[in-house]
Amino acid sequence: MTRANMIGALLDQACICGTLLREVDLGKMNLSGVHMAGADLTKTRLAGANLARIDLRGAQLCGANLSSCNLQEALLAHAVLTDARMIGVNMTSACLIRADLRRADLTGSLCPKADLSEARLDEAMLQSVDFTLGVLRGASFVEARAVSALFSSADLS
């Protein structure tokens, strides 16, 4: 599906792994626990959606709008989020191991206890992001802007 409007669609606990959903409007939907591993969500609008415990491992989210989403305990390992808009996202305890967040805007996001081991955050906007107790082992921050970001008790080894 490309450029579809799925507002009001019921996808509770659905498995739509590997699905092509480019430029689709999924804003403010409840996608909690949905299995979307490997899905192509390039430039998809997910702003305000409940994505708690969603499985987006290896998904393509280039240029997607995830602002104000709930991504608590979400699985985003190996996901590609380059140029994604992720302002004010709650990623508490999310798994973003080896995620590609180059040039993503995470301004004001909450990432306590999130695992960003070996994630690529090059040129990302990390202003006021809370990485408290997060795991950032081997993460890359080349030219990232992290003004007022919190790294209290985070593992940066």
C-alpha positions as MATLAB code, in Angstrom:
seq = 'MTRANMIGALLDQACICGTLLREVDLGKMNLSGVHMAGADLTKTRLAGANLARIDLRGAQLCGANLSSCNLQEALLAHAVLTDARMIGVNMTSACLIRADLRRADLTGSLCPKADLSEARLDEAMLQSVDFTLGVLRGASFVEARAVSALFSSADLS';
ca = [
       0.000    0.000    0.000;
       1.277    3.439   -0.845;
      -0.280    6.719    0.353;
      -3.247    4.881    1.922;
      -5.224    6.326    4.817;
      -5.737    3.642    7.457;
      -7.164    5.836   10.210;
      -9.604    3.733   12.246;
      -8.325    0.374   10.945;
      -8.153   -2.315   13.641;
      -4.737   -4.012   13.640;
      -4.629   -5.213   17.255;
      -2.011   -8.002   17.613;
      -1.868   -8.357   13.798;
       1.127   -9.816   11.975;
       1.953   -7.701    8.938;
       5.639   -8.545    8.712;
       7.458   -7.435    5.569;
       4.467   -5.401    4.355;
       4.914   -2.380    2.079;
       3.214    0.592    3.786;
       5.021    3.590    2.279;
       3.638    7.080    2.939;
       0.612    5.607    4.755;
      -1.201    7.612    7.455;
      -1.200    5.552   10.660;
      -1.236    8.590   12.938;
      -2.759    8.196   16.414;
      -3.540    4.499   15.847;
      -3.156    1.819   18.502;
      -0.570   -0.582   17.082;
       0.546   -1.921   20.443;
       1.989   -5.423   20.142;
       1.622   -5.567   16.334;
       4.266   -7.626   14.471;
       5.709   -5.507   11.638;
       9.272   -6.849   11.429;
      10.854   -6.034    8.072;
       7.964   -3.767    6.997;
       8.670   -0.839    4.678;
       7.203    2.227    6.387;
       9.225    4.802    4.459;
       7.785    8.304    4.967;
       4.827    6.876    6.887;
       2.973    9.128    9.339;
       2.815    7.494   12.784;
       2.659   10.682   14.861;
       0.847   10.173   18.157;
       0.425    6.410   17.648;
       0.624    3.878   20.469;
       3.445    1.577   19.371;
       4.219    0.053   22.771;
       5.743   -3.428   22.453;
       5.518   -3.279   18.627;
       7.937   -5.489   16.668;
       9.672   -3.329   14.040;
      12.937   -5.285   13.866;
      14.674   -4.569   10.572;
      11.863   -2.259    9.413;
      12.483    0.642    7.014;
      11.261    3.897    8.577;
      13.313    6.380    6.542;
      11.785    9.842    6.767;
       8.846    8.573    8.864;
       7.083   10.880   11.333;
       6.972    9.191   14.753;
       6.627   12.357   16.837;
       4.805   11.965   20.162;
       4.619    8.164   19.763;
       4.645    5.682   22.599;
       7.444    3.238   21.746;
       7.859    1.778   25.236;
       9.433   -1.689   25.105;
       9.329   -1.598   21.289;
      11.630   -3.873   19.278;
      13.527   -1.737   16.743;
      16.789   -3.686   16.454;
      18.381   -3.179   13.003;
      15.569   -0.752   12.023;
      16.467    2.025    9.580;
      15.206    5.375   10.900;
      17.377    7.750    8.873;
      15.907   11.258    8.635;
      12.986   10.205   10.871;
      11.100   12.830   12.882;
      10.916   11.463   16.444;
      10.250   14.546   18.572;
       8.909   13.829   22.064;
       8.861   10.037   21.654;
       8.717    7.761   24.719;
      11.209    4.936   24.080;
      11.526    3.709   27.672;
      13.099    0.220   27.681;
      12.985    0.016   23.861;
      15.470   -2.175   21.967;
      17.268   -0.212   19.235;
      20.378   -2.408   18.921;
      22.214   -1.531   15.678;
      19.373    0.800   14.632;
      20.276    3.431   12.034;
      19.172    6.832   13.361;
      21.405    9.009   11.187;
      20.047   12.554   10.867;
      16.955   11.644   12.939;
      15.414   14.348   15.133;
      14.852   12.953   18.643;
      14.453   16.324   20.368;
      12.910   15.945   23.830;
      12.529   12.167   23.596;
      12.633    9.833   26.593;
      15.006    6.878   26.257;
      15.606    5.693   29.831;
      16.713    2.062   30.000;
      16.674    1.858   26.185;
      19.298   -0.341   24.502;
      21.014    1.551   21.685;
      24.094   -0.672   21.527;
      25.988   -0.078   18.258;
      23.246    2.286   17.025;
      24.207    4.935   14.464;
      23.213    8.390   15.716;
      25.512   10.342   13.390;
      24.273   13.895   12.700;
      21.166   13.211   14.833;
      19.428   15.975   16.793;
      19.514   14.769   20.404;
      18.632   17.998   22.186;
      17.177   17.344   25.660;
      16.984   13.558   25.086;
      16.963   11.502   28.300;
      19.278    8.470   27.987;
      19.293    7.794   31.768;
      20.311    4.187   32.513;
      20.447    3.492   28.777;
      22.877    1.129   27.067;
      24.859    2.945   24.356;
      27.847    0.585   24.052;
      29.569    1.140   20.719;
      26.997    3.690   19.523;
      28.213    6.242   16.978;
      27.539    9.949   17.598;
      29.610   11.590   14.816;
      28.469   15.232   14.519;
      25.350   14.541   16.631;
      23.921   17.548   18.464;
      23.266   16.546   22.083;
      22.727   19.889   23.829;
      21.155   19.326   27.279;
      20.930   15.540   26.719;
      20.997   13.419   29.891;
      23.330   10.424   30.106;
      23.000    9.749   33.877;
      24.218    6.245   34.717;
      24.153    5.314   31.003;
      26.589    2.662   29.706;
      28.725    4.461   27.106;
      31.632    1.976   27.075;
];
